[in-house]
GROMACS .gro file of C-alpha atoms in nm:
model
  250
    1UNK     CA    1   6.897  22.126  -0.334
    2UNK     CA    2   7.215  21.964  -0.444
    3UNK     CA    3   7.170  21.687  -0.196
    4UNK     CA    4   6.812  21.614  -0.310
    5UNK     CA    5   6.913  21.617  -0.678
    6UNK     CA    6   7.200  21.377  -0.603
    7UNK     CA    7   6.974  21.129  -0.421
    8UNK     CA    8   6.723  21.139  -0.710
    9UNK     CA    9   6.999  21.068  -0.959
   10UNK     CA   10   7.118  20.782  -0.741
   11UNK     CA   11   6.766  20.641  -0.717
   12UNK     CA   12   6.721  20.662  -1.093
   13UNK     CA   13   7.052  20.489  -1.156
   14UNK     CA   14   6.962  20.216  -0.904
   15UNK     CA   15   6.622  20.167  -1.063
   16UNK     CA   16   6.773  20.158  -1.408
   17UNK     CA   17   7.036  19.904  -1.293
   18UNK     CA   18   6.767  19.691  -1.124
   19UNK     CA   19   6.555  19.688  -1.439
   20UNK     CA   20   6.859  19.608  -1.652
   21UNK     CA   21   6.968  19.321  -1.423
   22UNK     CA   22   6.614  19.186  -1.410
   23UNK     CA   23   6.585  19.202  -1.786
   24UNK     CA   24   6.919  19.026  -1.829
   25UNK     CA   25   6.813  18.755  -1.580
   26UNK     CA   26   6.481  18.708  -1.763
   27UNK     CA   27   6.668  18.685  -2.093
   28UNK     CA   28   6.911  18.435  -1.945
   29UNK     CA   29   6.626  18.226  -1.805
   30UNK     CA   30   6.443  18.241  -2.137
   31UNK     CA   31   6.758  18.143  -2.327
   32UNK     CA   32   6.825  17.859  -2.081
   33UNK     CA   33   6.470  17.728  -2.105
   34UNK     CA   34   6.488  17.745  -2.485
   35UNK     CA   35   6.821  17.562  -2.478
   36UNK     CA   36   6.680  17.293  -2.246
   37UNK     CA   37   6.373  17.255  -2.466
   38UNK     CA   38   6.594  17.219  -2.775
   39UNK     CA   39   6.814  16.960  -2.601
   40UNK     CA   40   6.502  16.772  -2.492
   41UNK     CA   41   6.374  16.763  -2.848
   42UNK     CA   42   6.710  16.638  -2.972
   43UNK     CA   43   6.715  16.364  -2.706
   44UNK     CA   44   6.360  16.265  -2.795
   45UNK     CA   45   6.451  16.253  -3.163
   46UNK     CA   46   6.757  16.038  -3.089
   47UNK     CA   47   6.551  15.801  -2.873
   48UNK     CA   48   6.286  15.777  -3.140
   49UNK     CA   49   6.549  15.711  -3.405
   50UNK     CA   50   6.705  15.434  -3.196
   51UNK     CA   51   6.371  15.266  -3.128
   52UNK     CA   52   6.279  15.242  -3.495
   53UNK     CA   53   6.328  14.883  -3.626
   54UNK     CA   54   6.585  14.841  -3.897
   55UNK     CA   55   6.421  14.698  -4.210
   56UNK     CA   56   6.566  14.359  -4.308
   57UNK     CA   57   6.668  14.293  -4.661
   58UNK     CA   58   6.490  13.999  -4.816
   59UNK     CA   59   6.727  13.736  -4.946
   60UNK     CA   60   6.645  13.656  -5.303
   61UNK     CA   61   6.714  13.299  -5.417
   62UNK     CA   62   7.025  13.277  -5.625
   63UNK     CA   63   7.024  13.131  -5.973
   64UNK     CA   64   7.234  12.835  -5.854
   65UNK     CA   65   6.989  12.740  -5.578
   66UNK     CA   66   6.694  12.764  -5.818
   67UNK     CA   67   6.873  12.542  -6.070
   68UNK     CA   68   6.957  12.282  -5.803
   69UNK     CA   69   6.595  12.278  -5.682
   70UNK     CA   70   6.469  12.225  -6.037
   71UNK     CA   71   6.722  11.946  -6.096
   72UNK     CA   72   6.615  11.768  -5.777
   73UNK     CA   73   6.252  11.796  -5.881
   74UNK     CA   74   6.325  11.645  -6.223
   75UNK     CA   75   6.526  11.357  -6.073
   76UNK     CA   76   6.248  11.286  -5.823
   77UNK     CA   77   5.988  11.278  -6.102
   78UNK     CA   78   6.205  11.042  -6.306
   79UNK     CA   79   6.243  10.806  -6.011
   80UNK     CA   80   5.870  10.800  -5.949
   81UNK     CA   81   5.804  10.740  -6.318
   82UNK     CA   82   6.060  10.457  -6.331
   83UNK     CA   83   5.911  10.305  -6.018
   84UNK     CA   84   5.564  10.314  -6.169
   85UNK     CA   85   5.673  10.157  -6.498
   86UNK     CA   86   5.909   9.886  -6.378
   87UNK     CA   87   5.815   9.816  -6.018
   88UNK     CA   88   5.442   9.880  -6.001
   89UNK     CA   89   5.395   9.507  -5.955
   90UNK     CA   90   5.085   9.517  -5.741
   91UNK     CA   91   4.991   9.266  -5.472
   92UNK     CA   92   4.957   8.953  -5.691
   93UNK     CA   93   5.215   8.807  -5.927
   94UNK     CA   94   5.266   8.498  -6.135
   95UNK     CA   95   5.549   8.285  -5.993
   96UNK     CA   96   5.722   8.002  -6.172
   97UNK     CA   97   5.977   7.757  -6.032
   98UNK     CA   98   6.150   7.557  -6.304
   99UNK     CA   99   6.467   7.366  -6.375
  100UNK     CA  100   6.609   7.067  -6.560
  101UNK     CA  101   6.633   6.739  -6.374
  102UNK     CA  102   7.008   6.768  -6.347
  103UNK     CA  103   7.010   7.144  -6.319
  104UNK     CA  104   6.940   7.419  -6.067
  105UNK     CA  105   6.615   7.585  -5.962
  106UNK     CA  106   6.510   7.906  -6.135
  107UNK     CA  107   6.248   8.134  -5.985
  108UNK     CA  108   6.067   8.396  -6.197
  109UNK     CA  109   5.807   8.655  -6.101
  110UNK     CA  110   5.583   8.813  -6.367
  111UNK     CA  111   5.317   9.080  -6.337
  112UNK     CA  112   5.113   8.917  -6.616
  113UNK     CA  113   5.141   8.567  -6.767
  114UNK     CA  114   5.285   8.710  -7.090
  115UNK     CA  115   5.497   8.991  -6.942
  116UNK     CA  116   5.877   8.972  -6.905
  117UNK     CA  117   6.001   8.865  -6.562
  118UNK     CA  118   6.037   9.145  -6.310
  119UNK     CA  119   6.258   8.915  -6.100
  120UNK     CA  120   6.454   8.610  -6.216
  121UNK     CA  121   6.713   8.427  -6.006
  122UNK     CA  122   6.901   8.099  -6.034
  123UNK     CA  123   6.940   7.916  -5.704
  124UNK     CA  124   7.227   7.682  -5.621
  125UNK     CA  125   6.969   7.428  -5.504
  126UNK     CA  126   6.919   7.141  -5.752
  127UNK     CA  127   6.566   7.086  -5.873
  128UNK     CA  128   6.570   6.732  -5.731
  129UNK     CA  129   6.644   6.869  -5.384
  130UNK     CA  130   6.352   7.112  -5.407
  131UNK     CA  131   6.120   6.827  -5.509
  132UNK     CA  132   6.224   6.634  -5.199
  133UNK     CA  133   6.157   6.936  -4.978
  134UNK     CA  134   5.813   6.981  -5.134
  135UNK     CA  135   5.726   6.625  -5.038
  136UNK     CA  136   5.709   6.744  -4.677
  137UNK     CA  137   5.429   6.984  -4.774
  138UNK     CA  138   5.600   7.299  -4.642
  139UNK     CA  139   5.875   7.493  -4.821
  140UNK     CA  140   6.028   7.819  -4.704
  141UNK     CA  141   6.289   7.977  -4.930
  142UNK     CA  142   6.475   8.277  -4.792
  143UNK     CA  143   6.699   8.493  -5.010
  144UNK     CA  144   6.924   8.720  -4.808
  145UNK     CA  145   7.163   8.996  -4.918
  146UNK     CA  146   7.374   9.259  -4.744
  147UNK     CA  147   7.279   9.623  -4.714
  148UNK     CA  148   7.475   9.853  -4.938
  149UNK     CA  149   7.693  10.148  -4.846
  150UNK     CA  150   7.551  10.495  -4.792
  151UNK     CA  151   7.594  10.602  -5.154
  152UNK     CA  152   7.436  10.287  -5.310
  153UNK     CA  153   7.105  10.279  -5.126
  154UNK     CA  154   6.899  10.368  -5.432
  155UNK     CA  155   6.917  10.005  -5.553
  156UNK     CA  156   6.579   9.841  -5.512
  157UNK     CA  157   6.539   9.506  -5.343
  158UNK     CA  158   6.441   9.325  -5.664
  159UNK     CA  159   6.752   9.465  -5.836
  160UNK     CA  160   7.000   9.298  -5.600
  161UNK     CA  161   7.226   9.054  -5.782
  162UNK     CA  162   7.363   8.807  -5.525
  163UNK     CA  163   7.168   8.636  -5.246
  164UNK     CA  164   7.244   8.383  -4.973
  165UNK     CA  165   6.991   8.101  -5.000
  166UNK     CA  166   6.815   7.912  -4.721
  167UNK     CA  167   6.559   7.637  -4.777
  168UNK     CA  168   6.360   7.539  -4.469
  169UNK     CA  169   6.633   7.684  -4.251
  170UNK     CA  170   6.923   7.503  -4.425
  171UNK     CA  171   7.185   7.703  -4.609
  172UNK     CA  172   7.188   7.616  -4.979
  173UNK     CA  173   7.465   7.826  -5.131
  174UNK     CA  174   7.396   8.143  -5.327
  175UNK     CA  175   7.138   8.264  -5.575
  176UNK     CA  176   7.222   8.494  -5.866
  177UNK     CA  177   6.997   8.735  -6.050
  178UNK     CA  178   6.972   8.653  -6.420
  179UNK     CA  179   6.873   8.842  -6.730
  180UNK     CA  180   6.598   8.683  -6.934
  181UNK     CA  181   6.763   8.497  -7.220
  182UNK     CA  182   6.617   8.314  -7.516
  183UNK     CA  183   6.596   7.984  -7.324
  184UNK     CA  184   6.408   8.142  -7.031
  185UNK     CA  185   6.168   8.320  -7.268
  186UNK     CA  186   6.094   7.990  -7.443
  187UNK     CA  187   6.019   7.813  -7.115
  188UNK     CA  188   5.793   8.091  -6.984
  189UNK     CA  189   5.616   8.102  -7.318
  190UNK     CA  190   5.551   7.727  -7.296
  191UNK     CA  191   5.391   7.754  -6.949
  192UNK     CA  192   5.209   8.083  -7.023
  193UNK     CA  193   4.862   7.921  -7.056
  194UNK     CA  194   4.901   7.750  -6.716
  195UNK     CA  195   4.762   7.957  -6.430
  196UNK     CA  196   4.842   7.699  -6.161
  197UNK     CA  197   4.996   7.356  -6.168
  198UNK     CA  198   5.310   7.148  -6.186
  199UNK     CA  199   5.444   6.918  -6.451
  200UNK     CA  200   5.723   6.819  -6.681
  201UNK     CA  201   5.807   6.961  -7.022
  202UNK     CA  202   5.964   6.729  -7.280
  203UNK     CA  203   6.338   6.730  -7.316
  204UNK     CA  204   6.506   6.951  -7.571
  205UNK     CA  205   6.817   6.876  -7.770
  206UNK     CA  206   6.990   7.185  -7.635
  207UNK     CA  207   6.967   7.088  -7.266
  208UNK     CA  208   6.932   6.713  -7.302
  209UNK     CA  209   6.680   6.655  -7.018
  210UNK     CA  210   6.325   6.704  -6.901
  211UNK     CA  211   6.225   7.033  -6.748
  212UNK     CA  212   6.023   7.035  -6.428
  213UNK     CA  213   5.809   7.333  -6.336
  214UNK     CA  214   5.556   7.459  -6.084
  215UNK     CA  215   5.347   7.768  -6.154
  216UNK     CA  216   5.099   7.956  -5.936
  217UNK     CA  217   4.977   8.299  -5.827
  218UNK     CA  218   5.176   8.453  -5.543
  219UNK     CA  219   5.059   8.718  -5.300
  220UNK     CA  220   5.317   8.991  -5.255
  221UNK     CA  221   5.365   9.152  -4.913
  222UNK     CA  222   5.604   9.448  -4.884
  223UNK     CA  223   5.733   9.489  -4.530
  224UNK     CA  224   5.980   9.769  -4.604
  225UNK     CA  225   6.230   9.872  -4.869
  226UNK     CA  226   6.451   9.590  -4.733
  227UNK     CA  227   6.198   9.307  -4.704
  228UNK     CA  228   5.934   9.146  -4.925
  229UNK     CA  229   5.751   8.816  -4.907
  230UNK     CA  230   5.572   8.607  -5.171
  231UNK     CA  231   5.314   8.349  -5.063
  232UNK     CA  232   5.182   8.090  -5.306
  233UNK     CA  233   4.802   8.105  -5.316
  234UNK     CA  234   4.628   7.767  -5.315
  235UNK     CA  235   4.256   7.783  -5.394
  236UNK     CA  236   4.241   7.410  -5.316
  237UNK     CA  237   4.480   7.313  -5.036
  238UNK     CA  238   4.408   6.939  -5.050
  239UNK     CA  239   4.758   6.793  -5.036
  240UNK     CA  240   4.913   7.090  -5.220
  241UNK     CA  241   5.254   7.204  -5.093
  242UNK     CA  242   5.273   7.538  -4.916
  243UNK     CA  243   5.547   7.756  -5.061
  244UNK     CA  244   5.677   8.096  -4.950
  245UNK     CA  245   5.970   8.301  -5.077
  246UNK     CA  246   6.125   8.577  -4.865
  247UNK     CA  247   6.359   8.853  -4.983
  248UNK     CA  248   6.561   9.019  -4.706
  249UNK     CA  249   6.832   9.283  -4.704
  250UNK     CA  250   7.023   9.269  -4.374
   0.00000   0.00000   0.00000
């Protein structure tokens, strides 16, 4: 009896220990699986957080940049307005060559017969020398100036002040841009009714000599900001001299 009761107690303890160990193993597995699942979620969250794009902050224009942009816009508008008022010369101009018999040649370009000259230069060539060249029937006058430095490139071609002069390929000194004075205004006023022709105006006491002139319509051709050409238009080319004036910045 004692032996049987002892074996039963042993069996019960073994069964109880087996159940306890199994339960502890199941709990350990469950805890491990829960821990792995939690770690997996954390890893997934970290990966998801890394893959999200970082929003970029939009750069707002500063007050200084806005002010500079507005200033540039105003300056650009002023330049275009000035160009339209002073240099909107069109493709046809009135050109007048004039000078006293013992003086130098002056060349004036006007948009209208009664408008102030947009371009007026005094050449070193004497008027008598120009008359001799015109006798050949072909006259080419080239006015050449140097290009300016980087900071002075806003000067327009018709605003240049000093030019090297060539007449039919021969160097003839320098030409100088002139402001329209009282004497020039009087001369242009006297030839204002003449659309095309050449002649002599009577001598004045101030200059003491006759004034020779030639007036015609010139066609203006703009090659670039550094080159323009003016061709005298002859509706009747019977024996009339052919005259061209070239402005070049080299």
